[in-house]
Amino acid sequence: MTKNVFVIGMNDLNAERLKRLRGVEDVAFHPLLTPAQVSETQDFDIPEMLKEAEATLDAFEGSIDAIVGYIDFPVSTMLPILCEKYGTKQASLESLLKCEHKFWSRAVMKEVIPDHIPKFTAFDPFDDEALSKIGEADLRFPFFVKPIKSSGSRLGFRIDSPEDFDYATEKLRAEIRTIGEPFDHVLSQANLPDDIARVEGHYCMAEQVIGGRQCTVEGYVHDGNVVPYGTVDSIRYPQVLSFFYYLYPSQLPKKVQDKMWEITRTIMSHIGYDNAGFNIEYYWDEVQDKIWLLEINTRIAQSHCDLFEMVDGVSHQQVTVDLGLGRKPDMPSGEGPENVAAEFFYRVFFRDATVARAPSRAEIEVAAEQVEGTRIVSYVKKGMQLSELPEQDAYSFAVASVWMGAGKQSKLLWNYEQVMKRLNFEFTDIVE
């Protein structure tokens, strides 16, 4: 009998990946909401999106065997609501919010892994006394600020001075409600402790600066068993906070990775998260030999799908689909054609600019042909403003991504340079 799996925001690329998973011969994948609705806008009307999704599901005449997604907010927070209504497997809303509500998440971490988290406090960016209250929480310059719920690195700032805080506050006040208001709707569906309920969707976090070599542990929980299955390094551009590339498998020492996996099992078990995938971002401070937990994401990292397929033989969407169907994930290891794989981000470090030229589809295809198995996606087109790009960090714009594999890391970097020589982006009206 065919099993019907509904995928929120499924696009053509991921539809093809899903067909290559293990054990899906009897699975039919159905789109639920469009990619544009869940990832190409910054204005999310969650009640309306839930209403539309429920109408689609109610009209379906077959069985609804799983509802899954692999995108951050709002998809990650809509899933438990839909899955509970239609009786499919997924983590509970409360356990998910213990990961995604950054203040609640830190409070829960403090209970079991206090040595691996920074000092932190929540603040209201609309409070003119916020900076002095942050000081009262024993946080001094420098520190980071970020929304209690965001996606990617959006609206995250390093604060080295009162002027930096004023700049960040101005940006936060202008944009925070686009994600804060829909997140408030999700929070209203959950049973929150009083001290968490007071920290509303538009609030932000201030945290002690932590750093080191950054990585992401990918994992899942199946019937209470926490299973980390891969670590991906996050390599930044020199002297800046923007990512240059993600590298799999991690080049960190095995003992460091083992300790991160141990911390992962501890915190995810304590939270009570179950029957869903996740990833946790960590830092390893090599000088102090200290591991910091940065944040928990309640989904697989979509950017890592090609990396796992190149190295392990299948996209880790395998985890999402198997768990959605109530099965233990059949995730292989080391069965792919490459030893290492990466996603590179081609970035420009402007405040804003106009795209005067972007590579054509034919040029992108020619560039990809320089290295077998390469995939390139350009995010811009001629005439657009870089500020129109969604989900960007505060310091640069990612105008293209390049996924590729190789036998070793040094060859990956060489291959990337050869590919980029074939791509030509030009910009005018540059705001430095």
Coordinates of C-alpha atoms in Angstrom, one line a residue:
M1 CA 0.0 0.0 0.0
T2 CA 1.3 3.4 -0.9
K3 CA 2.3 5.7 2.0
N4 CA 1.6 9.4 1.5
V5 CA 4.1 11.9 2.7
F6 CA 3.3 15.6 2.6
V7 CA 6.4 17.9 2.4
I8 CA 6.0 21.5 3.4
G9 CA 7.6 23.8 0.9
M10 CA 8.8 21.0 -1.4
N11 CA 10.7 22.3 -4.5
D12 CA 11.9 20.6 -7.6
L13 CA 15.4 20.0 -6.3
N14 CA 14.2 18.3 -3.1
A15 CA 11.6 16.3 -4.9
E16 CA 14.4 14.7 -6.9
R17 CA 16.5 14.1 -3.8
L18 CA 13.5 12.5 -2.1
K19 CA 13.2 10.0 -4.9
R20 CA 16.8 8.8 -4.3
L21 CA 16.2 7.9 -0.6
R22 CA 16.2 4.4 0.7
G23 CA 13.0 2.5 1.1
V24 CA 10.7 5.0 -0.7
E25 CA 9.5 2.7 -3.5
D26 CA 6.1 2.6 -1.9
V27 CA 6.1 6.3 -0.9
A28 CA 4.3 9.1 -2.7
F29 CA 5.5 12.6 -1.9
H30 CA 3.0 15.5 -2.0
P31 CA 3.8 19.3 -1.8
L32 CA 2.1 21.2 1.0
L33 CA 2.3 25.0 0.7
T34 CA 4.7 26.4 -1.9
P35 CA 8.4 27.2 -1.5
A36 CA 7.6 30.9 -2.0
Q37 CA 5.1 30.9 0.9
V38 CA 7.5 29.4 3.4
S39 CA 11.0 30.7 2.4
E40 CA 10.8 33.5 -0.1
T41 CA 9.0 36.1 2.0
Q42 CA 9.7 37.8 5.3
D43 CA 6.0 38.2 6.2
F44 CA 4.6 35.0 7.5
D45 CA 0.9 34.8 8.2
I46 CA 1.0 31.5 10.2
P47 CA -2.8 31.2 10.9
E48 CA -3.5 31.6 7.2
M49 CA -0.7 29.2 6.2
L50 CA -2.0 26.6 8.7
K51 CA -5.6 27.1 7.3
E52 CA -4.4 26.5 3.8
A53 CA -2.3 23.5 4.7
E54 CA -5.2 22.0 6.6
A55 CA -7.6 22.6 3.7
T56 CA -5.2 20.6 1.4
L57 CA -4.9 17.8 3.9
D58 CA -8.6 17.6 4.5
A59 CA -9.4 17.4 0.8
F60 CA -6.9 14.5 0.3
E61 CA -8.7 11.3 -0.2
G62 CA -5.9 8.9 0.7
S63 CA -4.1 8.2 4.0
I64 CA -1.9 10.9 5.5
D65 CA 1.1 8.9 6.7
A66 CA 3.6 11.7 7.4
I67 CA 3.9 15.5 7.3
V68 CA 7.5 16.6 7.1
G69 CA 9.7 19.6 6.4
Y70 CA 13.4 20.6 6.3
I71 CA 13.1 24.4 6.5
D72 CA 13.6 26.7 9.5
F73 CA 10.9 29.0 10.7
P74 CA 8.0 29.0 10.0
V75 CA 8.0 25.4 8.8
S76 CA 9.7 24.0 11.8
T77 CA 7.2 25.5 14.2
M78 CA 4.1 24.6 12.1
L79 CA 5.0 20.9 11.9
P80 CA 4.1 19.9 15.4
I81 CA 0.8 21.7 15.2
L82 CA -0.2 19.9 11.9
C83 CA 1.2 16.6 13.0
E84 CA -0.7 16.6 16.2
K85 CA -4.0 17.4 14.4
Y86 CA -3.5 14.6 11.8
G87 CA -1.9 12.0 14.1
T88 CA 1.5 11.7 12.4
K89 CA 4.9 11.4 14.1
Q90 CA 6.7 14.6 15.2
A91 CA 8.2 16.1 18.3
S92 CA 5.8 17.9 20.6
L93 CA 5.3 21.6 20.3
E94 CA 6.6 22.2 23.8
S95 CA 9.8 20.2 23.3
L96 CA 10.4 22.0 20.0
L97 CA 10.0 25.4 21.6
K98 CA 12.5 24.4 24.3
C99 CA 15.0 24.4 21.4
E100 CA 13.7 27.2 19.2
H101 CA 12.8 29.8 21.8
K102 CA 16.4 30.9 22.5
F103 CA 15.7 32.1 26.1
W104 CA 13.8 29.0 27.1
S105 CA 16.5 26.9 25.4
R106 CA 19.3 28.5 27.4
A107 CA 17.3 28.1 30.6
V108 CA 16.9 24.4 29.9
M109 CA 20.5 24.0 29.0
K110 CA 21.6 25.7 32.2
E111 CA 19.9 22.9 34.1
V112 CA 22.1 20.1 32.7
I113 CA 25.1 21.5 30.8
P114 CA 25.9 24.8 32.6
D115 CA 29.6 24.6 31.8
H116 CA 28.9 24.6 28.0
I117 CA 26.8 27.8 27.7
P118 CA 27.6 31.5 27.9
K119 CA 26.1 34.1 30.2
F120 CA 22.8 35.3 28.8
T121 CA 19.7 37.4 29.3
A122 CA 16.6 38.4 27.4
F123 CA 15.7 42.0 26.6
D124 CA 13.0 44.0 24.9
P125 CA 14.6 46.0 22.0
F126 CA 11.8 48.6 22.4
D127 CA 12.9 49.3 26.0
D128 CA 15.1 52.4 26.1
E129 CA 16.8 51.1 29.3
A130 CA 17.6 47.7 27.7
L131 CA 21.4 48.3 27.6
S132 CA 21.6 49.1 31.4
K133 CA 19.5 46.1 32.2
I134 CA 21.9 43.9 30.1
G135 CA 24.7 45.3 32.3
E136 CA 22.8 44.4 35.4
A137 CA 22.8 40.8 34.1
D138 CA 26.6 40.8 34.3
L139 CA 27.1 41.1 30.6
R140 CA 29.9 43.5 29.5
F141 CA 31.1 44.5 26.1
P142 CA 31.6 42.7 23.8
F143 CA 28.5 40.6 23.6
F144 CA 26.1 39.3 20.9
V145 CA 22.5 40.2 20.4
K146 CA 20.0 38.2 18.4
P147 CA 16.2 37.6 18.3
I148 CA 14.8 34.9 20.6
K149 CA 13.6 33.4 17.3
S150 CA 15.2 33.9 14.0
S151 CA 16.5 31.9 11.0
G152 CA 20.0 31.8 9.6
S153 CA 22.0 34.7 11.0
R154 CA 19.3 37.3 10.4
L155 CA 19.4 40.2 12.8
G156 CA 22.4 38.9 14.7
F157 CA 25.0 41.5 15.8
R158 CA 28.2 41.7 17.7
I159 CA 28.1 44.6 20.2
D160 CA 31.4 46.3 21.1
S161 CA 30.1 49.7 22.1
P162 CA 27.0 51.6 23.0
E163 CA 27.0 52.9 19.4
D164 CA 26.9 49.3 18.1
F165 CA 24.0 48.6 20.4
D166 CA 22.1 51.7 19.1
Y167 CA 22.7 50.5 15.5
A168 CA 21.5 47.0 16.3
T169 CA 18.4 48.3 18.2
E170 CA 17.4 50.5 15.3
K171 CA 17.6 47.5 12.9
L172 CA 15.8 45.2 15.4
R173 CA 13.0 47.7 16.0
A174 CA 12.5 48.0 12.2
E175 CA 12.4 44.3 11.4
I176 CA 11.8 42.2 14.5
R177 CA 8.0 42.1 14.4
T178 CA 8.1 40.4 11.0
I179 CA 9.2 37.2 12.8
G180 CA 8.2 38.1 16.3
E181 CA 4.4 38.4 15.6
P182 CA 4.1 35.0 13.8
F183 CA 6.2 33.4 16.5
D184 CA 3.9 34.8 19.1
H185 CA 1.0 32.9 17.4
V186 CA 3.0 29.7 17.7
L187 CA 3.7 30.5 21.4
S188 CA 0.0 31.0 22.0
Q189 CA -0.6 27.3 21.0
A190 CA 1.8 26.0 23.7
N191 CA 1.7 25.6 27.5
L192 CA 4.5 27.9 28.6
P193 CA 5.9 28.4 32.1
D194 CA 5.2 31.9 33.4
D195 CA 8.8 33.1 33.3
I196 CA 9.0 32.0 29.6
A197 CA 5.6 33.4 28.6
R198 CA 6.8 36.9 29.7
V199 CA 9.5 36.7 27.0
E200 CA 7.4 37.6 24.0
G201 CA 8.2 36.9 20.3
H202 CA 9.8 40.3 19.6
Y203 CA 12.3 39.9 22.5
C204 CA 16.0 39.4 21.9
M205 CA 18.9 37.7 23.6
A206 CA 22.2 39.2 24.8
E207 CA 24.9 36.6 25.2
Q208 CA 28.6 36.5 26.2
V209 CA 30.9 36.3 23.2
I210 CA 32.0 32.8 22.6
G211 CA 34.0 31.5 19.7
G212 CA 36.5 29.0 18.3
R213 CA 36.1 26.5 15.5
Q214 CA 32.5 26.2 14.7
C215 CA 30.6 23.0 13.6
T216 CA 27.2 21.5 13.5
V217 CA 26.2 18.1 14.9
E218 CA 23.4 16.5 12.9
G219 CA 21.2 14.0 14.8
Y220 CA 17.8 12.6 15.5
V221 CA 15.7 11.1 18.3
H222 CA 13.8 7.9 17.6
D223 CA 11.6 6.5 20.4
G224 CA 13.7 8.3 23.0
N225 CA 17.1 7.2 21.6
V226 CA 19.3 10.2 20.7
V227 CA 21.5 9.4 17.7
P228 CA 24.1 11.9 16.4
Y229 CA 25.2 10.8 12.9
G230 CA 27.5 13.5 11.5
T231 CA 29.5 16.6 12.2
V232 CA 29.9 19.4 9.7
D233 CA 32.5 22.2 10.0
S234 CA 31.4 25.8 9.5
I235 CA 34.4 27.8 8.1
R236 CA 34.2 31.6 8.1
Y237 CA 35.8 34.2 5.9
P238 CA 39.0 35.6 7.6
Q239 CA 38.3 38.3 10.1
V240 CA 34.5 38.4 9.6
L241 CA 31.5 36.6 10.9
S242 CA 30.1 35.4 7.6
F243 CA 30.4 31.7 6.5
F244 CA 32.7 30.8 3.6
Y245 CA 31.9 27.1 3.4
Y246 CA 30.4 24.1 5.2
L247 CA 32.7 21.0 5.2
Y248 CA 31.7 17.4 5.8
P249 CA 33.0 15.3 7.5
S250 CA 34.4 17.5 10.2
Q251 CA 38.2 17.9 10.6
L252 CA 37.9 18.4 14.4
P253 CA 39.8 16.0 16.7
K254 CA 37.8 12.8 17.3
K255 CA 37.8 13.4 21.1
V256 CA 36.2 16.8 20.6
Q257 CA 33.5 15.4 18.3
D258 CA 32.9 12.6 20.8
K259 CA 32.4 15.1 23.6
M260 CA 30.0 17.1 21.5
W261 CA 28.0 14.0 20.7
E262 CA 27.9 13.2 24.5
I263 CA 26.6 16.8 25.2
T264 CA 24.0 16.3 22.4
R265 CA 22.6 13.2 23.9
T266 CA 22.4 14.8 27.4
I267 CA 20.6 18.0 26.3
M268 CA 18.2 16.4 23.8
S269 CA 17.2 13.7 26.3
H270 CA 16.6 16.3 29.0
I271 CA 14.4 18.4 26.7
G272 CA 12.2 15.4 25.9
Y273 CA 12.5 16.0 22.1
D274 CA 11.5 12.8 20.3
N275 CA 10.7 11.3 16.8
A276 CA 12.3 14.1 14.8
G277 CA 15.6 15.3 13.4
F278 CA 17.7 18.2 14.8
N279 CA 21.1 19.9 14.5
I280 CA 23.1 21.6 17.2
E281 CA 25.7 24.3 16.5
Y282 CA 28.9 24.2 18.6
Y283 CA 32.2 26.0 19.1
W284 CA 35.4 24.4 20.1
D285 CA 37.8 26.9 21.8
E286 CA 41.0 25.2 20.9
V287 CA 43.2 27.4 23.2
Q288 CA 41.1 26.6 26.3
D289 CA 40.0 23.2 25.1
K290 CA 36.4 24.3 25.9
I291 CA 33.2 23.3 24.0
W292 CA 30.4 25.9 23.8
L293 CA 26.8 25.0 22.6
L294 CA 25.6 27.8 20.4
E295 CA 22.0 26.8 19.5
I296 CA 19.7 23.9 18.7
N297 CA 17.7 23.8 15.4
T298 CA 14.7 21.5 15.2
R299 CA 15.3 20.2 11.7
I300 CA 18.0 18.7 9.5
A301 CA 20.2 21.4 7.9
Q302 CA 19.0 21.7 4.3
S303 CA 22.4 23.1 3.2
H304 CA 24.0 19.8 4.3
C305 CA 21.8 17.5 2.2
D306 CA 24.1 17.4 -0.8
L307 CA 27.1 16.9 1.5
F308 CA 25.7 13.8 3.1
E309 CA 24.6 12.4 -0.3
M310 CA 28.2 12.9 -1.8
V311 CA 30.0 11.4 1.2
D312 CA 27.5 8.9 2.8
G313 CA 25.4 8.0 -0.3
V314 CA 22.1 9.6 0.5
S315 CA 20.7 13.0 1.6
H316 CA 20.0 13.1 5.3
Q317 CA 16.4 13.8 4.3
Q318 CA 16.4 10.1 4.9
V319 CA 16.2 10.9 8.6
T320 CA 13.2 13.3 8.2
V321 CA 11.1 10.9 6.0
D322 CA 11.8 7.8 8.0
L323 CA 11.0 9.5 11.3
G324 CA 7.8 11.0 9.8
L325 CA 6.7 7.5 8.9
G326 CA 7.5 6.2 12.4
R327 CA 10.6 4.2 11.2
K328 CA 14.1 4.1 12.6
P329 CA 16.2 6.1 10.0
D330 CA 18.2 4.0 7.5
M331 CA 21.0 6.5 7.3
P332 CA 24.2 5.1 5.7
S333 CA 27.8 6.2 6.4
G334 CA 30.7 6.5 4.0
E335 CA 28.9 4.9 1.0
G336 CA 29.0 8.0 -1.3
P337 CA 31.5 8.7 -4.1
E338 CA 33.5 11.4 -2.3
N339 CA 35.7 11.5 0.8
V340 CA 34.8 15.2 1.6
A341 CA 32.2 17.6 0.4
A342 CA 31.4 21.3 0.9
E343 CA 28.9 24.1 0.3
F344 CA 30.7 27.3 -0.6
F345 CA 29.1 30.7 -0.2
Y346 CA 30.1 33.4 -2.7
R347 CA 29.6 36.7 -0.8
V348 CA 30.0 40.4 -1.3
F349 CA 30.7 42.6 1.7
F350 CA 28.6 45.6 0.9
R351 CA 25.8 47.4 2.9
D352 CA 23.8 47.3 -0.3
A353 CA 24.3 47.4 -4.1
T354 CA 22.5 46.9 -7.4
V355 CA 23.2 43.7 -9.4
A356 CA 24.5 45.0 -12.7
R357 CA 25.3 41.5 -14.1
A358 CA 24.6 37.9 -13.0
P359 CA 25.7 34.8 -14.7
S360 CA 23.2 33.3 -17.2
R361 CA 21.9 29.7 -16.8
A362 CA 24.2 28.6 -19.6
E363 CA 27.2 30.2 -17.9
I364 CA 26.3 28.5 -14.6
E365 CA 26.1 25.1 -16.4
V366 CA 29.5 25.7 -18.0
A367 CA 31.0 26.6 -14.7
A368 CA 29.5 23.5 -13.0
E369 CA 31.0 21.3 -15.7
Q370 CA 34.5 22.2 -14.5
V371 CA 34.2 19.7 -11.7
E372 CA 32.0 16.6 -12.0
G373 CA 29.1 16.6 -9.6
T374 CA 29.1 20.3 -8.9
R375 CA 25.8 22.2 -8.3
I376 CA 25.6 26.0 -8.4
V377 CA 22.7 28.2 -7.4
S378 CA 22.7 32.0 -8.0
Y379 CA 20.4 33.9 -5.7
V380 CA 20.4 37.2 -7.7
K381 CA 19.4 38.6 -11.1
K382 CA 20.3 41.7 -13.0
G383 CA 18.6 44.9 -11.7
M384 CA 17.8 43.6 -8.2
Q385 CA 19.0 45.2 -4.9
L386 CA 21.1 42.9 -2.7
S387 CA 18.9 44.1 0.2
E388 CA 16.0 42.2 -1.4
L389 CA 17.7 38.9 -0.6
P390 CA 16.0 37.1 2.4
E391 CA 17.8 35.4 5.2
Q392 CA 21.1 37.3 5.1
D393 CA 23.5 38.0 8.0
A394 CA 24.3 41.5 9.1
Y395 CA 27.7 41.7 7.4
S396 CA 27.4 40.4 3.8
F397 CA 25.2 39.1 1.1
A398 CA 25.4 35.5 -0.2
V399 CA 24.9 35.8 -3.9
A400 CA 25.6 32.2 -4.9
S401 CA 26.2 28.8 -3.4
V402 CA 28.4 26.0 -4.9
W403 CA 28.2 22.4 -3.7
M404 CA 31.0 20.0 -4.6
G405 CA 32.9 17.0 -3.4
A406 CA 36.5 15.8 -3.7
G407 CA 39.1 13.4 -2.3
K408 CA 40.5 15.9 0.2
Q409 CA 39.9 19.4 1.6
S410 CA 42.7 21.1 -0.3
K411 CA 41.4 19.7 -3.6
L412 CA 37.9 21.1 -2.7
L413 CA 39.3 24.6 -2.4
W414 CA 41.2 24.4 -5.7
N415 CA 38.1 23.1 -7.4
Y416 CA 36.0 26.0 -6.0
E417 CA 38.5 28.5 -7.4
Q418 CA 38.4 26.9 -10.9
V419 CA 34.6 27.1 -10.9
M420 CA 34.3 30.7 -9.7
K421 CA 36.7 31.8 -12.5
R422 CA 33.8 31.0 -14.9
L423 CA 31.2 33.1 -13.0
N424 CA 31.0 36.8 -13.4
F425 CA 28.9 39.0 -11.0
E426 CA 29.0 42.8 -11.3
F427 CA 27.5 45.4 -9.0
T428 CA 26.8 49.2 -9.1
D429 CA 25.5 51.8 -6.7
I430 CA 27.6 50.2 -4.0
V431 CA 26.9 51.2 -0.4
E432 CA 30.1 50.4 1.6

